[in-house]
Amino acid sequence: MAPVKQYDHLVKVLLIGDSGTGKSCLLQRYTQDIFSLGCVSTIGIDFAIKTIQYDDQIVKLQIWDTAGQERFRTITSAYYRGAAAVMVVFDLTNRDSFTAVSRWVSELSKYTPEGCQTAIIGNKSDLKDRRAVAEDEALALAERCNATYFETSAKTDAGVDPAFRHLCALTVNSRVGKEAQKEPPNRFKVERSYFQDLTPCCKSG
């Protein structure tokens, strides 16, 4: 007898973006609820699983943390195949990593299947005094890329869960034939004011 399936949806999620943007720290924070100051750049591919509930559906997320270094680009491209959702991560304190987002999004169109959901993530939102990218600028880029935008801090956990849940909601809704939504369900929505009360911190996330 075949084993009973323990989930309704299996969703492959990729974390991509330049090296040093905090992708590995985001993965640790979301799947293990920890933050390590010794978080180092991924060599090749890292992987974690988290099972969550969306409405009455059990969703198993397979989250792949891909290296941002140029020498691993061919490895990364192989893992685009079969992705249902992608987070393009940049560092809010590093403008070069923001400029690179357009290049990463361009790669998505080459390798990901049709209907793949995309979110642009501005990480390290706790470092307000070192911010190099305005929120309005990032929102405008996300709109041009047909993506949603979230700001997160792997260190403080701000915005991390809402970002993943939003992407999960879009993916599940798309799969069950519902119209894709630019705005997430209200219970997953993150207001701009959420980030305005964060206390500046000297450590990066």
PDB file of C-alpha atoms in Angstrom:
ATOM      1  CA  MET A   1       0.000   0.000   0.000  1.00  0.00           C
ATOM      2  CA  ALA A   2       1.303   3.435  -0.932  1.00  0.00           C
ATOM      3  CA  PRO A   3       2.308   5.672   1.995  1.00  0.00           C
ATOM      4  CA  VAL A   4      -0.090   8.432   2.975  1.00  0.00           C
ATOM      5  CA  LYS A   5       1.110  11.808   1.712  1.00  0.00           C
ATOM      6  CA  GLN A   6       1.695  14.137   4.651  1.00  0.00           C
ATOM      7  CA  TYR A   7       1.331  17.404   2.748  1.00  0.00           C
ATOM      8  CA  ASP A   8      -0.897  18.990   0.104  1.00  0.00           C
ATOM      9  CA  HIS A   9       1.764  20.965  -1.750  1.00  0.00           C
ATOM     10  CA  LEU A  10       5.501  20.542  -2.235  1.00  0.00           C
ATOM     11  CA  VAL A  11       7.070  23.912  -3.063  1.00  0.00           C
ATOM     12  CA  LYS A  12      10.667  24.391  -4.168  1.00  0.00           C
ATOM     13  CA  VAL A  13      11.933  27.828  -3.119  1.00  0.00           C
ATOM     14  CA  LEU A  14      15.270  29.289  -4.219  1.00  0.00           C
ATOM     15  CA  LEU A  15      17.240  31.988  -2.417  1.00  0.00           C
ATOM     16  CA  ILE A  16      19.452  33.805  -4.918  1.00  0.00           C
ATOM     17  CA  GLY A  17      21.432  37.044  -4.954  1.00  0.00           C
ATOM     18  CA  ASP A  18      24.957  38.320  -4.525  1.00  0.00           C
ATOM     19  CA  SER A  19      27.298  36.844  -1.943  1.00  0.00           C
ATOM     20  CA  GLY A  20      27.128  38.464   1.498  1.00  0.00           C
ATOM     21  CA  THR A  21      23.497  39.565   1.304  1.00  0.00           C
ATOM     22  CA  GLY A  22      22.433  37.282   4.154  1.00  0.00           C
ATOM     23  CA  LYS A  23      20.729  34.437   2.281  1.00  0.00           C
ATOM     24  CA  SER A  24      22.149  31.754   4.567  1.00  0.00           C
ATOM     25  CA  CYS A  25      21.167  33.750   7.646  1.00  0.00           C
ATOM     26  CA  LEU A  26      17.617  34.113   6.314  1.00  0.00           C
ATOM     27  CA  LEU A  27      17.440  30.358   5.777  1.00  0.00           C
ATOM     28  CA  GLN A  28      18.659  29.691   9.316  1.00  0.00           C
ATOM     29  CA  ARG A  29      16.282  32.213  10.829  1.00  0.00           C
ATOM     30  CA  TYR A  30      13.218  30.925   8.998  1.00  0.00           C
ATOM     31  CA  THR A  31      13.815  27.188   9.360  1.00  0.00           C
ATOM     32  CA  GLN A  32      15.569  27.051  12.758  1.00  0.00           C
ATOM     33  CA  ASP A  33      14.703  30.425  14.325  1.00  0.00           C
ATOM     34  CA  ILE A  34      18.355  31.160  15.047  1.00  0.00           C
ATOM     35  CA  PHE A  35      20.824  33.835  13.996  1.00  0.00           C
ATOM     36  CA  SER A  36      24.554  33.232  13.952  1.00  0.00           C
ATOM     37  CA  LEU A  37      27.111  36.020  13.729  1.00  0.00           C
ATOM     38  CA  GLY A  38      29.419  33.415  12.220  1.00  0.00           C
ATOM     39  CA  CYS A  39      27.100  32.765   9.278  1.00  0.00           C
ATOM     40  CA  VAL A  40      29.371  32.260   6.258  1.00  0.00           C
ATOM     41  CA  SER A  41      28.786  32.361   2.509  1.00  0.00           C
ATOM     42  CA  THR A  42      27.361  29.191   1.020  1.00  0.00           C
ATOM     43  CA  ILE A  43      29.741  27.036  -1.017  1.00  0.00           C
ATOM     44  CA  GLY A  44      27.585  25.660  -3.810  1.00  0.00           C
ATOM     45  CA  ILE A  45      24.146  24.718  -2.440  1.00  0.00           C
ATOM     46  CA  ASP A  46      22.556  24.477   1.009  1.00  0.00           C
ATOM     47  CA  PHE A  47      19.123  23.024   1.662  1.00  0.00           C
ATOM     48  CA  ALA A  48      16.428  22.973   4.349  1.00  0.00           C
ATOM     49  CA  ILE A  49      12.794  21.914   4.713  1.00  0.00           C
ATOM     50  CA  LYS A  50       9.968  23.598   6.587  1.00  0.00           C
ATOM     51  CA  THR A  51       6.321  22.536   6.692  1.00  0.00           C
ATOM     52  CA  ILE A  52       3.684  25.217   7.250  1.00  0.00           C
ATOM     53  CA  GLN A  53      -0.081  25.563   7.021  1.00  0.00           C
ATOM     54  CA  TYR A  54      -1.781  27.934   4.595  1.00  0.00           C
ATOM     55  CA  ASP A  55      -5.551  28.071   5.060  1.00  0.00           C
ATOM     56  CA  ASP A  56      -6.466  24.366   5.247  1.00  0.00           C
ATOM     57  CA  GLN A  57      -3.495  23.238   3.159  1.00  0.00           C
ATOM     58  CA  ILE A  58      -0.276  21.668   4.452  1.00  0.00           C
ATOM     59  CA  VAL A  59       2.651  23.050   2.469  1.00  0.00           C
ATOM     60  CA  LYS A  60       6.114  21.504   2.519  1.00  0.00           C
ATOM     61  CA  LEU A  61       8.739  24.068   1.545  1.00  0.00           C
ATOM     62  CA  GLN A  62      12.046  22.862   0.120  1.00  0.00           C
ATOM     63  CA  ILE A  63      14.295  25.905   0.454  1.00  0.00           C
ATOM     64  CA  TRP A  64      17.539  26.011  -1.517  1.00  0.00           C
ATOM     65  CA  ASP A  65      20.231  28.509  -0.546  1.00  0.00           C
ATOM     66  CA  THR A  66      22.399  29.082  -3.611  1.00  0.00           C
ATOM     67  CA  ALA A  67      25.885  30.566  -3.703  1.00  0.00           C
ATOM     68  CA  GLY A  68      26.119  34.104  -5.025  1.00  0.00           C
ATOM     69  CA  GLN A  69      29.719  33.879  -6.195  1.00  0.00           C
ATOM     70  CA  GLU A  70      30.342  34.056  -9.926  1.00  0.00           C
ATOM     71  CA  ARG A  71      32.279  30.780  -9.962  1.00  0.00           C
ATOM     72  CA  PHE A  72      29.198  28.895  -8.768  1.00  0.00           C
ATOM     73  CA  ARG A  73      26.814  30.414 -11.335  1.00  0.00           C
ATOM     74  CA  THR A  74      26.575  27.197 -13.385  1.00  0.00           C
ATOM     75  CA  ILE A  75      25.694  25.229 -10.251  1.00  0.00           C
ATOM     76  CA  THR A  76      23.027  27.755  -9.400  1.00  0.00           C
ATOM     77  CA  SER A  77      21.447  27.671 -12.853  1.00  0.00           C
ATOM     78  CA  ALA A  78      20.937  23.908 -12.631  1.00  0.00           C
ATOM     79  CA  TYR A  79      18.819  24.359  -9.512  1.00  0.00           C
ATOM     80  CA  TYR A  80      16.452  26.867 -11.120  1.00  0.00           C
ATOM     81  CA  ARG A  81      14.667  23.991 -12.819  1.00  0.00           C
ATOM     82  CA  GLY A  82      11.512  22.980 -10.995  1.00  0.00           C
ATOM     83  CA  ALA A  83      11.482  26.062  -8.774  1.00  0.00           C
ATOM     84  CA  ALA A  84       7.995  27.235  -7.826  1.00  0.00           C
ATOM     85  CA  ALA A  85       9.148  30.398  -6.052  1.00  0.00           C
ATOM     86  CA  VAL A  86      12.310  32.501  -5.884  1.00  0.00           C
ATOM     87  CA  MET A  87      13.565  35.102  -3.428  1.00  0.00           C
ATOM     88  CA  VAL A  88      16.105  37.518  -4.910  1.00  0.00           C
ATOM     89  CA  VAL A  89      17.996  38.871  -1.898  1.00  0.00           C
ATOM     90  CA  PHE A  90      20.021  42.079  -1.698  1.00  0.00           C
ATOM     91  CA  ASP A  91      21.712  43.907   1.166  1.00  0.00           C
ATOM     92  CA  LEU A  92      20.035  47.214   2.044  1.00  0.00           C
ATOM     93  CA  THR A  93      23.449  48.579   3.064  1.00  0.00           C
ATOM     94  CA  ASN A  94      25.183  47.541  -0.183  1.00  0.00           C
ATOM     95  CA  ARG A  95      24.033  49.357  -3.281  1.00  0.00           C
ATOM     96  CA  ASP A  96      25.993  47.096  -5.633  1.00  0.00           C
ATOM     97  CA  SER A  97      23.960  44.103  -4.459  1.00  0.00           C
ATOM     98  CA  PHE A  98      20.775  46.057  -5.243  1.00  0.00           C
ATOM     99  CA  THR A  99      22.042  46.934  -8.726  1.00  0.00           C
ATOM    100  CA  ALA A 100      22.700  43.225  -9.311  1.00  0.00           C
ATOM    101  CA  VAL A 101      19.051  42.307  -8.663  1.00  0.00           C
ATOM    102  CA  SER A 102      18.081  43.074 -12.267  1.00  0.00           C
ATOM    103  CA  ARG A 103      20.704  40.633 -13.520  1.00  0.00           C
ATOM    104  CA  TRP A 104      19.459  37.898 -11.195  1.00  0.00           C
ATOM    105  CA  VAL A 105      15.855  38.483 -12.262  1.00  0.00           C
ATOM    106  CA  SER A 106      16.931  38.270 -15.897  1.00  0.00           C
ATOM    107  CA  GLU A 107      18.383  34.825 -15.215  1.00  0.00           C
ATOM    108  CA  LEU A 108      15.069  33.693 -13.766  1.00  0.00           C
ATOM    109  CA  SER A 109      13.339  34.197 -17.102  1.00  0.00           C
ATOM    110  CA  LYS A 110      15.855  31.840 -18.718  1.00  0.00           C
ATOM    111  CA  TYR A 111      15.760  28.962 -16.261  1.00  0.00           C
ATOM    112  CA  THR A 112      12.573  28.948 -14.174  1.00  0.00           C
ATOM    113  CA  PRO A 113       9.290  27.407 -15.340  1.00  0.00           C
ATOM    114  CA  GLU A 114       6.317  29.544 -16.316  1.00  0.00           C
ATOM    115  CA  GLY A 115       4.326  30.724 -13.311  1.00  0.00           C
ATOM    116  CA  CYS A 116       7.278  30.799 -10.918  1.00  0.00           C
ATOM    117  CA  GLN A 117       6.557  33.375  -8.203  1.00  0.00           C
ATOM    118  CA  THR A 118       9.224  35.989  -7.435  1.00  0.00           C
ATOM    119  CA  ALA A 119       9.898  38.192  -4.412  1.00  0.00           C
ATOM    120  CA  ILE A 120      12.689  40.746  -4.054  1.00  0.00           C
ATOM    121  CA  ILE A 121      14.040  40.846  -0.504  1.00  0.00           C
ATOM    122  CA  GLY A 122      15.901  43.806   0.990  1.00  0.00           C
ATOM    123  CA  ASN A 123      17.767  42.215   3.897  1.00  0.00           C
ATOM    124  CA  LYS A 124      19.530  43.773   6.932  1.00  0.00           C
ATOM    125  CA  SER A 125      16.725  46.245   7.603  1.00  0.00           C
ATOM    126  CA  ASP A 126      17.992  46.608  11.188  1.00  0.00           C
ATOM    127  CA  LEU A 127      20.962  48.649   9.922  1.00  0.00           C
ATOM    128  CA  LYS A 128      18.928  51.793   9.341  1.00  0.00           C
ATOM    129  CA  ASP A 129      21.860  54.182   9.766  1.00  0.00           C
ATOM    130  CA  ARG A 130      23.802  52.396   7.001  1.00  0.00           C
ATOM    131  CA  ARG A 131      20.951  52.080   4.545  1.00  0.00           C
ATOM    132  CA  ALA A 132      21.993  52.678   0.912  1.00  0.00           C
ATOM    133  CA  VAL A 133      18.732  51.857  -0.909  1.00  0.00           C
ATOM    134  CA  ALA A 134      15.470  53.760  -0.414  1.00  0.00           C
ATOM    135  CA  GLU A 135      12.320  51.707   0.048  1.00  0.00           C
ATOM    136  CA  ASP A 136      10.502  53.541  -2.748  1.00  0.00           C
ATOM    137  CA  GLU A 137      13.370  52.741  -5.118  1.00  0.00           C
ATOM    138  CA  ALA A 138      13.242  49.055  -4.241  1.00  0.00           C
ATOM    139  CA  LEU A 139       9.455  48.979  -4.615  1.00  0.00           C
ATOM    140  CA  ALA A 140       9.755  50.541  -8.074  1.00  0.00           C
ATOM    141  CA  LEU A 141      12.267  47.889  -9.127  1.00  0.00           C
ATOM    142  CA  ALA A 142      10.011  45.118  -7.839  1.00  0.00           C
ATOM    143  CA  GLU A 143       7.117  46.514  -9.847  1.00  0.00           C
ATOM    144  CA  ARG A 144       9.227  46.585 -13.018  1.00  0.00           C
ATOM    145  CA  CYS A 145      10.265  42.992 -12.375  1.00  0.00           C
ATOM    146  CA  ASN A 146       6.677  41.877 -11.703  1.00  0.00           C
ATOM    147  CA  ALA A 147       7.737  40.817  -8.218  1.00  0.00           C
ATOM    148  CA  THR A 148       6.654  41.538  -4.678  1.00  0.00           C
ATOM    149  CA  TYR A 149       8.986  43.321  -2.256  1.00  0.00           C
ATOM    150  CA  PHE A 150       9.745  42.738   1.417  1.00  0.00           C
ATOM    151  CA  GLU A 151      12.320  44.111   3.821  1.00  0.00           C
ATOM    152  CA  THR A 152      13.747  41.683   6.337  1.00  0.00           C
ATOM    153  CA  SER A 153      16.315  41.336   9.073  1.00  0.00           C
ATOM    154  CA  ALA A 154      17.654  37.860   9.714  1.00  0.00           C
ATOM    155  CA  LYS A 155      19.142  39.211  12.946  1.00  0.00           C
ATOM    156  CA  THR A 156      15.946  40.611  14.490  1.00  0.00           C
ATOM    157  CA  ASP A 157      13.558  38.295  12.581  1.00  0.00           C
ATOM    158  CA  ALA A 158      11.667  41.328  11.243  1.00  0.00           C
ATOM    159  CA  GLY A 159       9.670  40.503   8.120  1.00  0.00           C
ATOM    160  CA  VAL A 160      11.154  37.035   7.593  1.00  0.00           C
ATOM    161  CA  ASP A 161       8.088  34.881   8.250  1.00  0.00           C
ATOM    162  CA  PRO A 162       5.686  37.228   6.384  1.00  0.00           C
ATOM    163  CA  ALA A 163       7.937  37.178   3.307  1.00  0.00           C
ATOM    164  CA  PHE A 164       8.036  33.387   3.105  1.00  0.00           C
ATOM    165  CA  ARG A 165       4.330  33.028   3.865  1.00  0.00           C
ATOM    166  CA  HIS A 166       3.407  35.573   1.232  1.00  0.00           C
ATOM    167  CA  LEU A 167       5.396  33.727  -1.417  1.00  0.00           C
ATOM    168  CA  CYS A 168       3.852  30.448  -0.276  1.00  0.00           C
ATOM    169  CA  ALA A 169       0.353  31.946  -0.553  1.00  0.00           C
ATOM    170  CA  LEU A 170       0.947  33.160  -4.098  1.00  0.00           C
ATOM    171  CA  THR A 171       2.301  29.779  -5.144  1.00  0.00           C
ATOM    172  CA  VAL A 172      -0.543  27.766  -3.625  1.00  0.00           C
ATOM    173  CA  ASN A 173      -3.191  30.126  -4.990  1.00  0.00           C
ATOM    174  CA  SER A 174      -1.672  29.822  -8.440  1.00  0.00           C
ATOM    175  CA  ARG A 175      -1.603  26.058  -8.236  1.00  0.00           C
ATOM    176  CA  VAL A 176      -5.246  25.732  -7.272  1.00  0.00           C
ATOM    177  CA  GLY A 177      -6.257  27.935 -10.163  1.00  0.00           C
ATOM    178  CA  LYS A 178      -6.921  31.183  -8.305  1.00  0.00           C
ATOM    179  CA  GLU A 179      -5.916  34.481  -9.821  1.00  0.00           C
ATOM    180  CA  ALA A 180      -2.365  35.440  -8.820  1.00  0.00           C
ATOM    181  CA  GLN A 181      -2.433  38.295  -6.342  1.00  0.00           C
ATOM    182  CA  LYS A 182      -0.040  41.225  -6.230  1.00  0.00           C
ATOM    183  CA  GLU A 183      -1.034  41.797  -2.639  1.00  0.00           C
ATOM    184  CA  PRO A 184      -0.878  38.894  -0.163  1.00  0.00           C
ATOM    185  CA  PRO A 185      -3.846  37.876   2.005  1.00  0.00           C
ATOM    186  CA  ASN A 186      -4.286  40.412   4.827  1.00  0.00           C
ATOM    187  CA  ARG A 187      -2.942  38.048   7.449  1.00  0.00           C
ATOM    188  CA  PHE A 188       0.395  37.956   5.596  1.00  0.00           C
ATOM    189  CA  LYS A 189       0.563  41.636   4.662  1.00  0.00           C
ATOM    190  CA  VAL A 190       3.486  43.711   5.926  1.00  0.00           C
ATOM    191  CA  GLU A 191       2.878  47.431   6.256  1.00  0.00           C
ATOM    192  CA  ARG A 192       5.678  49.919   5.666  1.00  0.00           C
ATOM    193  CA  SER A 193       5.330  51.256   9.205  1.00  0.00           C
ATOM    194  CA  TYR A 194       6.382  47.805  10.478  1.00  0.00           C
ATOM    195  CA  PHE A 195       9.959  48.603   9.591  1.00  0.00           C
ATOM    196  CA  GLN A 196      10.032  52.164  10.892  1.00  0.00           C
ATOM    197  CA  ASP A 197      10.232  51.168  14.555  1.00  0.00           C
ATOM    198  CA  LEU A 198      13.251  48.887  14.251  1.00  0.00           C
ATOM    199  CA  THR A 199      16.172  49.847  16.472  1.00  0.00           C
ATOM    200  CA  PRO A 200      19.412  50.480  14.534  1.00  0.00           C
ATOM    201  CA  CYS A 201      22.066  47.885  15.198  1.00  0.00           C
ATOM    202  CA  CYS A 202      25.758  47.765  14.401  1.00  0.00           C
ATOM    203  CA  LYS A 203      25.718  44.105  13.389  1.00  0.00           C
ATOM    204  CA  SER A 204      24.514  42.878  10.005  1.00  0.00           C
ATOM    205  CA  GLY A 205      21.878  40.185   9.467  1.00  0.00           C
TER     206      GLY A 205
END
